[in-house]
Coordinates of C-alpha atoms in Angstrom, one line a residue:
M1 CA 0.0 0.0 0.0
V2 CA 1.0 3.6 -0.3
E3 CA 2.9 5.3 2.6
K4 CA 0.8 6.8 5.3
T5 CA 2.2 10.3 4.7
A6 CA 1.0 10.2 1.1
K7 CA -2.5 9.1 2.2
Q8 CA -2.7 11.9 4.7
T9 CA -1.8 14.4 2.0
R10 CA -4.6 13.2 -0.3
G11 CA -7.2 12.3 2.3
P12 CA -10.1 9.9 2.1
G13 CA -12.3 10.0 -0.9
P14 CA -14.4 8.0 -3.4
A15 CA -13.2 5.1 -5.5
P16 CA -12.4 6.2 -9.1
D17 CA -15.3 4.1 -10.2
D18 CA -17.6 6.6 -8.5
P19 CA -20.2 8.0 -11.0
R20 CA -18.4 11.3 -11.0
L21 CA -16.4 9.9 -13.9
W22 CA -19.5 10.6 -16.0
P23 CA -21.1 14.0 -16.5
F24 CA -24.2 12.7 -14.8
A25 CA -22.6 13.5 -11.5
A26 CA -23.0 17.2 -12.3
A27 CA -26.7 16.7 -11.7
Q28 CA -25.9 15.5 -8.2
L29 CA -24.0 18.7 -7.7
A30 CA -27.2 20.7 -8.1
M31 CA -29.3 18.4 -6.0
D32 CA -27.3 17.3 -3.0
A33 CA -24.9 19.2 -0.8
C34 CA -23.3 16.1 0.5
F35 CA -20.5 15.0 -1.9
W36 CA -17.9 12.3 -2.0
W37 CA -15.1 14.6 -2.9
L38 CA -11.7 15.5 -1.5
E39 CA -10.3 18.9 -0.5
R40 CA -7.4 18.8 -2.9
R41 CA -7.6 20.4 -6.3
P42 CA -6.9 18.2 -9.3
A43 CA -3.5 18.3 -11.0
E44 CA -3.3 21.4 -13.2
Q45 CA -4.0 20.6 -16.8
R46 CA -1.0 21.2 -19.1
D47 CA -1.1 22.3 -22.7
D48 CA 0.6 19.1 -23.8
S49 CA -1.4 16.0 -23.5
L50 CA -0.1 12.8 -22.0
P51 CA 1.7 10.6 -24.6
W52 CA 0.3 7.3 -25.7
T53 CA 1.8 4.1 -24.3
T54 CA 1.6 2.2 -27.6
P55 CA 3.1 3.6 -30.8
N56 CA 0.3 4.5 -33.2
S57 CA -0.6 6.5 -36.2
V58 CA -3.8 8.4 -37.2
A59 CA -5.5 6.3 -39.8
L60 CA -8.6 8.5 -40.3
E61 CA -9.7 12.0 -39.3
L62 CA -13.4 12.2 -38.6
A63 CA -15.7 14.8 -37.0
T64 CA -16.1 12.8 -33.9
M65 CA -12.7 11.0 -33.6
Q66 CA -9.3 10.2 -34.8
L67 CA -9.1 6.5 -35.6
R68 CA -5.7 5.4 -34.2
D69 CA -3.9 2.5 -35.8
C70 CA -1.8 0.6 -33.2
S71 CA -1.2 -2.4 -35.5
Q72 CA 2.0 -4.4 -35.5
M73 CA 1.2 -6.1 -38.8
R74 CA -0.8 -5.2 -41.9
S75 CA -2.6 -8.5 -42.2
G76 CA -4.8 -10.5 -39.8
Q77 CA -8.2 -10.1 -38.1
P78 CA -8.6 -6.5 -36.9
A79 CA -9.9 -5.5 -33.4
L80 CA -11.3 -2.1 -32.8
V81 CA -11.3 -0.8 -29.2
C82 CA -14.3 1.5 -28.7
A83 CA -13.2 3.7 -25.8
P84 CA -15.7 5.4 -23.5
Y85 CA -16.7 8.8 -24.6
A86 CA -17.3 10.4 -21.2
L87 CA -15.3 12.8 -19.2
H88 CA -11.8 11.5 -19.9
R89 CA -9.6 10.7 -22.9
A90 CA -9.3 7.4 -24.7
L91 CA -6.0 7.0 -23.0
I92 CA -8.0 5.0 -20.5
A93 CA -7.5 2.1 -23.0
D94 CA -3.7 2.7 -23.3
F95 CA -2.8 4.1 -19.9
A96 CA 0.6 2.7 -19.1
P97 CA 2.7 -0.5 -19.7
G98 CA 1.0 -3.3 -17.8
H99 CA -2.2 -1.1 -17.6
S100 CA -3.1 -1.0 -21.3
V101 CA -6.0 -2.7 -23.1
V102 CA -4.2 -2.1 -26.5
Q103 CA -0.9 -3.6 -25.2
S104 CA -2.7 -6.6 -23.6
L105 CA -4.4 -7.4 -26.9
Q106 CA -1.1 -7.2 -28.7
N107 CA 0.6 -9.3 -26.2
G108 CA -2.2 -11.8 -26.6
G109 CA -1.5 -12.2 -30.3
I110 CA -3.9 -9.6 -31.8
D111 CA -1.6 -7.9 -34.3
R112 CA -4.1 -5.4 -35.8
V113 CA -5.5 -3.2 -33.1
Y114 CA -7.3 0.1 -33.6
L115 CA -8.7 2.7 -31.1
T116 CA -11.4 5.3 -31.2
D117 CA -9.8 8.5 -29.9
W118 CA -12.9 10.7 -29.4
R119 CA -12.6 14.4 -29.9
S120 CA -13.4 17.0 -27.2
A121 CA -16.5 18.8 -28.4
T122 CA -16.1 22.3 -29.8
S123 CA -18.9 24.8 -30.3
D124 CA -19.6 23.5 -33.8
M125 CA -20.1 20.0 -32.5
R126 CA -22.9 20.8 -30.0
Y127 CA -25.6 19.3 -32.1
L128 CA -23.9 16.0 -32.8
S129 CA -26.0 13.1 -31.6
I130 CA -25.5 9.4 -30.9
D131 CA -26.3 8.9 -34.6
N132 CA -23.2 10.9 -35.6
Y133 CA -21.0 8.7 -33.4
L134 CA -22.5 5.5 -34.8
G135 CA -22.1 6.9 -38.3
D136 CA -18.4 7.7 -37.8
L137 CA -17.9 4.3 -36.2
N138 CA -19.3 2.8 -39.3
V139 CA -16.9 4.8 -41.5
A140 CA -14.0 3.8 -39.3
I141 CA -14.9 0.1 -39.6
D142 CA -15.3 0.3 -43.4
E143 CA -11.8 1.9 -43.4
I144 CA -10.4 -0.9 -41.3
G145 CA -12.2 -3.6 -43.3
A146 CA -15.3 -5.4 -42.0
P147 CA -16.0 -7.7 -40.2
V148 CA -14.1 -6.4 -37.2
D149 CA -13.8 -7.7 -33.6
L150 CA -15.4 -4.8 -31.6
V151 CA -14.1 -4.3 -28.0
G152 CA -16.4 -1.9 -26.2
L153 CA -15.3 -0.4 -22.8
C154 CA -18.1 1.0 -20.5
Q155 CA -20.0 3.5 -22.5
G156 CA -18.1 2.4 -25.6
G157 CA -19.8 -0.9 -24.8
W158 CA -23.4 0.2 -25.4
L159 CA -22.3 2.1 -28.5
S160 CA -20.6 -1.1 -29.8
L161 CA -23.7 -3.2 -29.0
L162 CA -25.9 -0.7 -30.8
Y163 CA -23.5 -0.9 -33.8
A164 CA -23.5 -4.7 -33.8
A165 CA -27.3 -4.7 -33.8
R166 CA -27.5 -2.1 -36.5
F167 CA -24.8 -3.6 -38.7
P168 CA -24.6 -7.3 -37.6
A169 CA -22.6 -8.4 -40.7
K170 CA -19.8 -6.0 -39.9
V171 CA -19.0 -7.4 -36.4
R172 CA -17.3 -10.8 -36.2
R173 CA -17.0 -10.9 -32.4
L174 CA -18.0 -8.6 -29.6
V175 CA -16.4 -7.9 -26.3
L176 CA -18.3 -5.8 -23.7
V177 CA -16.3 -4.7 -20.6
G178 CA -18.2 -3.1 -17.7
A179 CA -20.9 -2.0 -20.2
P180 CA -24.2 -0.5 -19.0
V181 CA -27.0 -1.8 -21.2
D182 CA -30.1 -2.7 -19.1
L183 CA -30.5 0.3 -16.9
S184 CA -33.6 -1.3 -15.2
I185 CA -31.0 -3.1 -13.1
D186 CA -30.1 -0.9 -10.2
S187 CA -26.7 0.9 -10.3
A188 CA -25.2 4.2 -9.2
L189 CA -25.5 5.5 -12.8
S190 CA -29.1 4.5 -13.2
R191 CA -30.1 6.0 -9.8
L192 CA -28.3 9.2 -10.5
A193 CA -29.9 9.7 -14.0
R194 CA -33.3 8.7 -12.7
N195 CA -33.4 10.9 -9.6
A196 CA -32.4 14.2 -11.1
P197 CA -35.0 16.3 -12.9
E198 CA -34.6 16.7 -16.6
L199 CA -34.2 20.5 -16.1
V200 CA -30.9 19.9 -14.3
Y201 CA -29.3 18.2 -17.4
N202 CA -30.7 20.9 -19.7
Q203 CA -29.2 23.6 -17.6
L204 CA -25.8 21.9 -17.6
V205 CA -25.8 21.9 -21.4
A206 CA -27.0 25.5 -21.5
R207 CA -24.1 26.6 -19.1
G208 CA -21.7 25.0 -21.5
G209 CA -23.0 26.9 -24.5
G210 CA -24.6 23.8 -26.0
N211 CA -21.9 21.4 -24.8
V212 CA -21.1 19.7 -21.5
S213 CA -17.9 21.2 -20.2
G214 CA -15.4 18.8 -18.7
E215 CA -13.3 21.6 -17.5
E216 CA -16.2 23.3 -15.7
M217 CA -17.1 20.0 -14.0
L218 CA -13.6 19.5 -12.6
R219 CA -13.5 23.2 -11.6
L220 CA -16.7 22.9 -9.8
W221 CA -15.7 19.7 -8.0
S222 CA -12.0 20.6 -7.5
K223 CA -11.5 17.1 -6.2
A224 CA -9.5 14.0 -7.0
P225 CA -9.5 10.3 -5.8
D226 CA -7.0 9.5 -3.1
N227 CA -4.1 7.1 -3.3
D228 CA -6.0 4.1 -2.0
D229 CA -8.6 4.6 -4.7
I230 CA -6.0 4.8 -7.4
V231 CA -4.3 1.7 -5.9
A232 CA -7.6 -0.1 -6.3
A233 CA -7.9 1.1 -9.9
L234 CA -4.3 0.3 -11.0
Q235 CA -4.2 -2.8 -8.7
R236 CA -0.6 -2.3 -7.6
D237 CA 1.5 -0.8 -4.9
L238 CA 2.3 2.9 -5.5
S239 CA 5.0 3.4 -2.9
D240 CA 8.0 2.7 -5.2
E241 CA 9.5 4.9 -7.8
Q242 CA 7.4 3.4 -10.6
G243 CA 4.3 3.8 -8.5
T244 CA 5.0 7.4 -7.9
A245 CA 5.3 8.0 -11.7
L246 CA 2.0 6.1 -12.2
L247 CA 0.3 8.2 -9.6
A248 CA 1.4 11.4 -11.3
R249 CA 0.3 10.1 -14.7
F250 CA -3.1 9.2 -13.2
D251 CA -3.5 12.7 -11.8
R252 CA -2.7 14.2 -15.2
W253 CA -5.1 11.8 -17.0
N254 CA -7.8 12.7 -14.5
A255 CA -7.3 16.4 -15.3
E256 CA -7.3 16.0 -19.1
T257 CA -11.0 16.3 -19.6
L258 CA -13.2 16.1 -22.7
N259 CA -16.3 18.2 -23.5
L260 CA -19.4 16.4 -24.8
P261 CA -21.8 17.6 -27.4
G262 CA -25.1 18.7 -25.7
A263 CA -27.3 16.7 -28.1
Y264 CA -25.2 13.5 -27.6
Y265 CA -25.2 13.9 -23.8
L266 CA -28.9 14.5 -23.5
G267 CA -29.6 11.6 -25.8
I268 CA -27.7 9.3 -23.4
V269 CA -29.3 10.8 -20.3
N270 CA -32.9 10.6 -21.6
G271 CA -32.9 7.8 -24.1
I272 CA -30.5 5.3 -22.6
F273 CA -30.2 6.0 -18.8
R274 CA -33.7 7.3 -18.1
E275 CA -35.9 5.5 -20.6
N276 CA -33.7 2.4 -21.0
L277 CA -34.5 2.3 -24.8
I278 CA -31.6 0.0 -25.8
A279 CA -32.7 -2.8 -23.5
R280 CA -36.3 -2.3 -24.4
D281 CA -35.6 -2.5 -28.1
K282 CA -37.0 1.0 -28.6
F283 CA -33.8 2.8 -29.6
V284 CA -33.7 4.2 -33.2
A285 CA -30.2 4.2 -34.7
L286 CA -29.5 5.8 -38.0
G287 CA -33.2 5.7 -39.0
R288 CA -34.0 2.2 -37.9
P289 CA -35.2 0.6 -34.6
V290 CA -32.4 -1.5 -33.1
H291 CA -33.3 -5.0 -31.9
L292 CA -30.6 -6.7 -29.7
K293 CA -31.8 -10.1 -30.8
D294 CA -30.3 -9.2 -34.2
V295 CA -26.9 -9.6 -32.5
K296 CA -25.8 -13.1 -33.3
A297 CA -22.0 -12.7 -33.1
P298 CA -20.1 -14.5 -30.3
I299 CA -19.8 -12.3 -27.2
F300 CA -17.4 -12.0 -24.3
L301 CA -18.8 -10.1 -21.2
L302 CA -16.4 -8.9 -18.5
A303 CA -17.6 -7.5 -15.2
G304 CA -16.1 -6.2 -12.0
L305 CA -17.2 -7.8 -8.8
D306 CA -16.5 -4.5 -6.9
D307 CA -17.9 -2.3 -9.7
D308 CA -20.4 0.2 -8.2
V309 CA -20.8 2.1 -11.5
V310 CA -21.8 -0.9 -13.6
P311 CA -22.5 -3.8 -11.2
A312 CA -21.6 -7.3 -12.4
T313 CA -25.3 -8.2 -12.5
Q314 CA -26.0 -5.4 -14.9
A315 CA -22.9 -6.0 -17.0
L316 CA -23.6 -9.7 -17.4
A317 CA -27.4 -9.3 -17.9
T318 CA -26.7 -8.4 -21.5
A319 CA -26.4 -12.1 -22.3
G320 CA -30.1 -12.4 -22.0
L321 CA -30.9 -9.6 -24.3
V322 CA -29.0 -10.6 -27.4
G323 CA -29.6 -13.2 -30.1
T324 CA -26.2 -14.9 -29.7
P325 CA -26.7 -18.6 -28.8
P326 CA -25.7 -19.2 -25.1
A327 CA -22.9 -21.6 -26.2
F328 CA -21.2 -18.7 -27.8
I329 CA -21.4 -16.3 -24.9
A330 CA -18.4 -16.2 -22.6
A331 CA -18.9 -14.4 -19.2
A332 CA -16.2 -13.6 -16.7
S333 CA -15.9 -11.5 -13.6
E334 CA -12.9 -10.1 -11.9
P335 CA -12.3 -8.8 -8.3
S336 CA -12.1 -5.2 -9.7
N337 CA -13.7 -1.8 -9.5
H338 CA -14.8 -0.1 -12.6
L339 CA -11.6 1.6 -13.7
G340 CA -9.7 -1.5 -12.7
L341 CA -11.4 -3.4 -15.6
F342 CA -9.5 -1.1 -18.1
M343 CA -6.4 0.0 -16.0
G344 CA -5.8 -2.7 -13.4
A345 CA -2.6 -4.7 -13.5
R346 CA -4.3 -7.8 -12.1
T347 CA -7.1 -7.6 -14.6
H348 CA -4.5 -7.3 -17.4
A349 CA -2.6 -10.3 -16.1
H350 CA -5.7 -12.5 -15.9
A351 CA -8.7 -11.4 -17.9
W352 CA -7.3 -9.6 -20.9
P353 CA -5.1 -12.5 -22.0
R354 CA -8.2 -14.7 -21.8
I355 CA -10.1 -12.2 -24.0
A356 CA -7.3 -12.2 -26.5
G357 CA -7.2 -16.0 -26.6
W358 CA -11.0 -16.0 -27.1
L359 CA -10.7 -13.6 -30.0
R360 CA -8.0 -15.8 -31.6
D361 CA -9.8 -19.1 -31.0
D362 CA -11.3 -20.7 -34.2
V363 CA -14.3 -22.1 -32.2
P364 CA -15.3 -19.4 -29.6
G365 CA -18.1 -21.6 -28.2
V366 CA -15.5 -24.0 -26.7
L367 CA -14.0 -21.1 -24.7
A368 CA -17.4 -19.9 -23.8
R369 CA -18.3 -23.2 -22.2
R370 CA -15.0 -23.2 -20.3
A371 CA -15.8 -19.7 -19.0

């Protein structure tokens, strides 16, 4: 564990899987004077962004994202990591050596790996909706070459699932990690979205000039998770020299926020988290109602046993919503909080090699039965 003096400096606070990682927490700010925050301000954001862990190039420039090509070879089955588009950068999927989804997939024999690097919303992006993000995801997959293996992380998970239901022939296999889909199952996110009046969310967008400002939210909160919380996320001791460097990197990552388009944000709040349209087969994507039973591809579901944001029961319940035969659904859970599913050293040592093996396997049903 970290030294006592370091913990005293940072003080007690919430786990980094607290729903503050999503802009829904701003609604809590307006409703409740009792917060789970610390007294310390976040690390000051620098003009230069944190560098990527894995060498990559920009394969495509789109309105919503840069498609990053992390491939080691030009041939082979491609995997596209769909990062969460929430408050923080896609570096959550490539945080540091031993804490990188991209690296773990490569180490597991996946030679062609791509990543959605979502753009921070500018004023001219304020009207972009979920459809715009699905549309650009479709362009990216056509550029890579369908069918792809789609790896959706958290909110990138429901986006990946929507895509797989809308374009089933373009997804060979689907991995959903800590992905909220059926919001009728109780969770911190579903409670927060449900309990705040719609006016609160509209006012948040209005204050951002049509966008949701990540910088404003961090400035309002002026808080950061403490060392124990970051230890739980990174799943390693932070008291040595390498740990100190990881701690500083986490602080900088936490401070590098993204703005979200207002239309996109309100579409998530109302359509997905309040009305549960995806799980109810009522969501309309790119002009057509989406039915999850149209998803027939093999699926791997990964959940965190200590995940308060997307509880394991919610993350694994997706298996009952899709049309994939049960023999071709693998489900695994790890002793991890939410961020630990993407950044945790233990999760990367155990779960992600298993996912890479499942993606490489010629008969995924065999691995599904073992899981």
